[in-house]
Coordinates of C-alpha atoms in Angstrom, one line a residue:
Chain A
G1 CA 114.1 63.4 58.8
Q2 CA 113.8 62.4 55.6
Q3 CA 110.2 61.6 55.3
L4 CA 108.3 58.9 52.4
N5 CA 105.4 59.4 51.8
Q6 CA 103.4 55.9 49.6
S7 CA 99.9 56.2 48.2
P8 CA 96.6 55.0 48.4
Q9 CA 97.1 54.1 51.8
S10 CA 94.8 50.8 50.6
M11 CA 92.9 49.5 47.7
F12 CA 90.0 47.0 47.7
I13 CA 90.1 46.0 43.8
Q14 CA 89.0 42.3 41.8
E15 CA 90.8 39.6 40.8
G16 CA 92.3 40.8 37.1
E17 CA 92.3 43.7 37.0
D18 CA 96.0 46.1 37.6
V19 CA 97.0 47.5 40.0
S20 CA 98.9 50.9 40.0
M21 CA 100.7 52.5 43.1
N22 CA 103.5 55.8 44.2
C23 CA 106.2 56.5 46.8
T24 CA 107.2 60.6 46.5
S25 CA 109.9 62.1 49.0
S26 CA 111.0 65.7 50.0
S27 CA 115.1 64.0 49.1
I28 CA 116.1 62.4 46.3
F29 CA 117.2 58.8 46.5
N30 CA 120.4 56.6 45.3
T31 CA 118.3 53.8 45.6
W32 CA 114.6 52.6 45.0
L33 CA 112.9 49.4 46.8
W34 CA 109.8 47.6 47.1
Y35 CA 108.7 44.6 49.6
K36 CA 105.7 42.8 49.8
Q37 CA 104.7 41.9 53.3
D38 CA 101.9 38.8 54.1
P39 CA 100.2 38.6 57.3
G40 CA 102.1 37.7 60.1
E41 CA 105.3 37.8 58.4
G42 CA 108.0 39.6 57.7
P43 CA 108.7 41.7 54.8
V44 CA 110.1 40.2 51.4
L45 CA 112.4 42.2 48.5
L46 CA 110.3 42.4 44.9
I47 CA 112.2 45.0 43.6
A48 CA 115.5 46.7 43.7
L49 CA 115.8 50.2 41.5
Y50 CA 119.9 51.6 41.8
K51 CA 119.6 53.6 38.4
A52 CA 116.7 56.9 37.3
G53 CA 114.4 56.3 34.9
E54 CA 114.9 52.8 35.2
L55 CA 112.6 50.6 34.6
T56 CA 112.7 46.5 35.9
S57 CA 110.3 44.4 35.8
N58 CA 110.2 41.3 38.0
G59 CA 106.6 38.7 37.0
R60 CA 103.6 40.8 36.6
L61 CA 104.8 43.4 39.0
T62 CA 107.0 46.4 37.4
A63 CA 108.5 50.0 39.1
Q64 CA 110.3 52.6 38.4
F65 CA 113.3 54.9 39.9
G66 CA 111.9 58.4 38.7
I67 CA 113.8 60.1 37.3
T68 CA 113.9 63.4 39.4
R69 CA 114.9 60.1 42.1
K70 CA 112.3 61.3 44.5
D71 CA 109.5 59.1 43.4
S72 CA 108.8 55.8 42.8
F73 CA 105.8 53.4 41.0
L74 CA 105.3 49.2 41.3
N75 CA 102.7 48.4 39.3
I76 CA 101.0 44.6 39.6
S77 CA 99.1 43.7 36.4
A78 CA 95.8 41.0 36.6
S79 CA 96.1 41.0 40.1
I80 CA 95.1 36.9 41.9
P81 CA 94.1 36.7 45.4
S82 CA 98.1 35.9 46.5
D83 CA 99.2 39.5 45.2
V84 CA 97.4 40.0 49.2
G85 CA 99.6 42.0 51.4
I86 CA 101.2 45.7 51.9
Y87 CA 103.6 47.1 50.0
F88 CA 106.0 48.6 51.1
C89 CA 108.5 51.2 49.2
A90 CA 112.1 52.0 50.9
G91 CA 114.5 54.3 49.8
H92 CA 118.2 54.7 51.3
T93 CA 121.0 57.1 49.8
P94 CA 124.3 56.6 51.8
R95 CA 125.6 60.0 53.6
G96 CA 128.7 59.9 56.3
G97 CA 128.0 55.9 56.7
S98 CA 124.6 56.3 57.6
E99 CA 122.9 52.5 57.2
K100 CA 119.1 53.2 56.9
L101 CA 116.7 53.0 55.2
V102 CA 113.4 55.1 54.8
F103 CA 109.8 53.3 54.3
G104 CA 106.9 54.4 53.8
K105 CA 103.9 53.3 55.7
G106 CA 102.6 50.9 52.9
T107 CA 100.3 50.5 50.4
K108 CA 97.8 46.5 51.9
L109 CA 95.9 45.5 49.0
T110 CA 92.6 43.1 48.9
V111 CA 92.4 41.1 46.2
N112 CA 88.6 40.5 45.8
P113 CA 87.9 36.8 43.9
Chain B
D1 CA 117.8 25.7 53.8
G2 CA 119.8 29.7 55.2
G3 CA 117.6 32.1 56.2
I4 CA 117.2 34.5 60.1
T5 CA 115.3 33.3 63.1
Q6 CA 112.9 35.4 65.2
S7 CA 111.7 34.3 68.7
P8 CA 109.2 33.4 69.6
K9 CA 106.7 34.6 67.3
Y10 CA 104.4 35.9 70.4
L11 CA 105.3 37.2 74.0
F12 CA 103.6 39.3 76.4
R13 CA 105.6 41.4 78.5
K14 CA 103.9 42.8 82.6
E15 CA 105.3 45.8 83.9
G16 CA 108.7 46.5 84.6
Q17 CA 109.5 43.7 82.9
N18 CA 112.7 42.8 80.3
V19 CA 111.9 41.0 78.2
T20 CA 114.4 39.5 75.5
L21 CA 114.3 38.9 71.2
S22 CA 115.9 36.2 69.4
C23 CA 117.4 37.0 66.4
E24 CA 119.7 34.5 64.9
Q25 CA 120.6 34.2 61.0
N26 CA 122.9 31.8 59.0
L27 CA 123.4 33.1 55.6
N28 CA 126.7 34.8 56.8
H29 CA 125.4 38.8 57.0
D30 CA 128.0 40.5 58.0
A31 CA 124.8 44.1 59.4
M32 CA 121.9 43.4 61.8
Y33 CA 118.8 45.4 62.5
W34 CA 115.9 45.6 64.2
Y35 CA 112.3 47.5 63.4
R36 CA 109.4 48.1 65.3
Q37 CA 106.2 48.0 63.1
D38 CA 102.9 49.4 64.0
P39 CA 99.3 49.5 63.4
G40 CA 99.5 51.6 59.6
Q41 CA 102.8 52.1 60.0
G42 CA 106.3 52.3 58.0
L43 CA 109.2 50.4 60.1
R44 CA 111.7 52.3 62.1
L45 CA 114.5 51.3 62.9
I46 CA 115.7 50.7 67.0
Y47 CA 119.3 49.6 66.6
Y48 CA 121.7 48.0 64.0
S49 CA 125.3 46.7 63.2
Q50 CA 127.4 46.3 60.9
I51 CA 130.2 43.9 62.3
V52 CA 130.8 41.9 65.5
N53 CA 130.6 43.4 68.7
D54 CA 129.7 46.9 67.4
F55 CA 126.1 48.3 66.8
Q56 CA 124.5 51.7 66.6
K57 CA 121.4 53.3 67.8
G58 CA 118.6 54.1 65.3
D59 CA 115.7 56.4 64.7
I60 CA 113.7 54.9 68.1
A61 CA 116.8 53.4 71.0
E62 CA 115.3 54.4 73.6
G63 CA 114.3 52.2 76.2
Y64 CA 116.2 49.0 74.4
S65 CA 119.3 47.3 74.0
V66 CA 120.5 45.0 71.7
S67 CA 124.5 42.9 71.9
R68 CA 126.0 41.9 68.7
E69 CA 128.2 39.2 70.7
K70 CA 128.9 36.4 67.0
K71 CA 127.8 37.6 64.1
E72 CA 125.3 34.9 63.7
S73 CA 122.9 36.9 67.0
F74 CA 120.9 39.9 67.4
P75 CA 120.0 40.0 70.5
L76 CA 117.1 42.9 71.3
T77 CA 116.3 43.2 75.0
V78 CA 112.7 46.1 75.5
T79 CA 113.3 47.4 79.3
S80 CA 111.2 48.3 81.4
A81 CA 111.7 52.4 80.5
Q82 CA 109.4 51.7 77.1
K83 CA 105.9 52.9 77.9
N84 CA 104.6 51.7 74.7
P85 CA 106.1 48.0 73.8
T86 CA 103.5 46.8 72.1
A87 CA 104.5 46.8 68.2
F88 CA 105.6 44.1 65.7
Y89 CA 109.7 43.1 66.0
L90 CA 111.4 43.2 62.5
C91 CA 115.3 41.4 62.9
A92 CA 116.6 41.5 59.3
S93 CA 120.7 41.5 57.7
S94 CA 122.3 41.9 54.6
S95 CA 125.8 41.4 53.1
S96 CA 125.2 44.5 51.4
G97 CA 123.7 48.0 53.8
P98 CA 121.0 48.5 54.4
E99 CA 119.8 48.6 50.7
K100 CA 119.1 44.9 50.1
L101 CA 117.2 43.7 53.4
F102 CA 116.3 39.8 55.1
F103 CA 113.7 39.8 57.0
G104 CA 113.1 37.4 60.0
S105 CA 108.9 36.2 60.0
G106 CA 108.5 39.0 63.6
T107 CA 108.1 39.5 67.1
Q108 CA 104.8 40.1 67.6
L109 CA 105.1 41.6 71.7
S110 CA 102.1 42.4 73.8
V111 CA 101.4 44.1 77.5
L112 CA 98.9 41.8 80.3

C-alpha cells in the first residue's frame, strides 16, 4: 500500500529557532495536508495543499506541495514553546471512490525555552 | 459551538470483553471515520462511513465493528477478537471527503 516517509522522527530545538520537516512518497498525491497533535488530543489541520508547486502560509507556518507531487515540506519560523507537539503529514488521491488519507508517522517537536 | 465529541477519555477492557467507544458530532458532516494511533506510528484507518446506514472497512478493520444509525453518531466496538486493543482511538468527521478531517480529542483504551 501507499506509504509516507516523514522525517525527522523527532526534533529538539531552542525557542526562536526555525524548524523544517518533510514527507516523501513513492506515489503521487493530489492533496497534501499537515496536522498538529497536542499531547492527549486529536490532530488539528494546519495547512492543506492542492496544487503541485503550491506554497501556502499560515502565520509562522509555511508548507509546499512538491513539483513531483511526491513530497511536501513544512517550515515553522521563530519557534515558541506552544509549537510543541507531533506534526503529521497526510496525502490523498481519490481512487475508485477511496476515502482514505495516508498518514506519515509524525515528527515530534520539543522546544526548549 | 460545533464540534466532535468522543467519550470516555479513558477506557479499560478486561480479557474477552467487548467495549464501545462513543463519537458524536454536531457539525452536520456526512462522513465519519475511526482511526487507531499507536505510539510512534501514524494514524491507521479502521472504518469509515460516508452516509447513514452505510460504512466501509479501512486498513485494520479486523476485531472492530461500527454502526451508523444516525448522522451524528458513529460508535466503535472493540470486540474480544481484537487481541491487541491498547491504543489511542480517534474519531473524525468531514463534509468534503477525507481531505479536511475534524478530529475528536480521542479515547485511550487499555487492557486490564
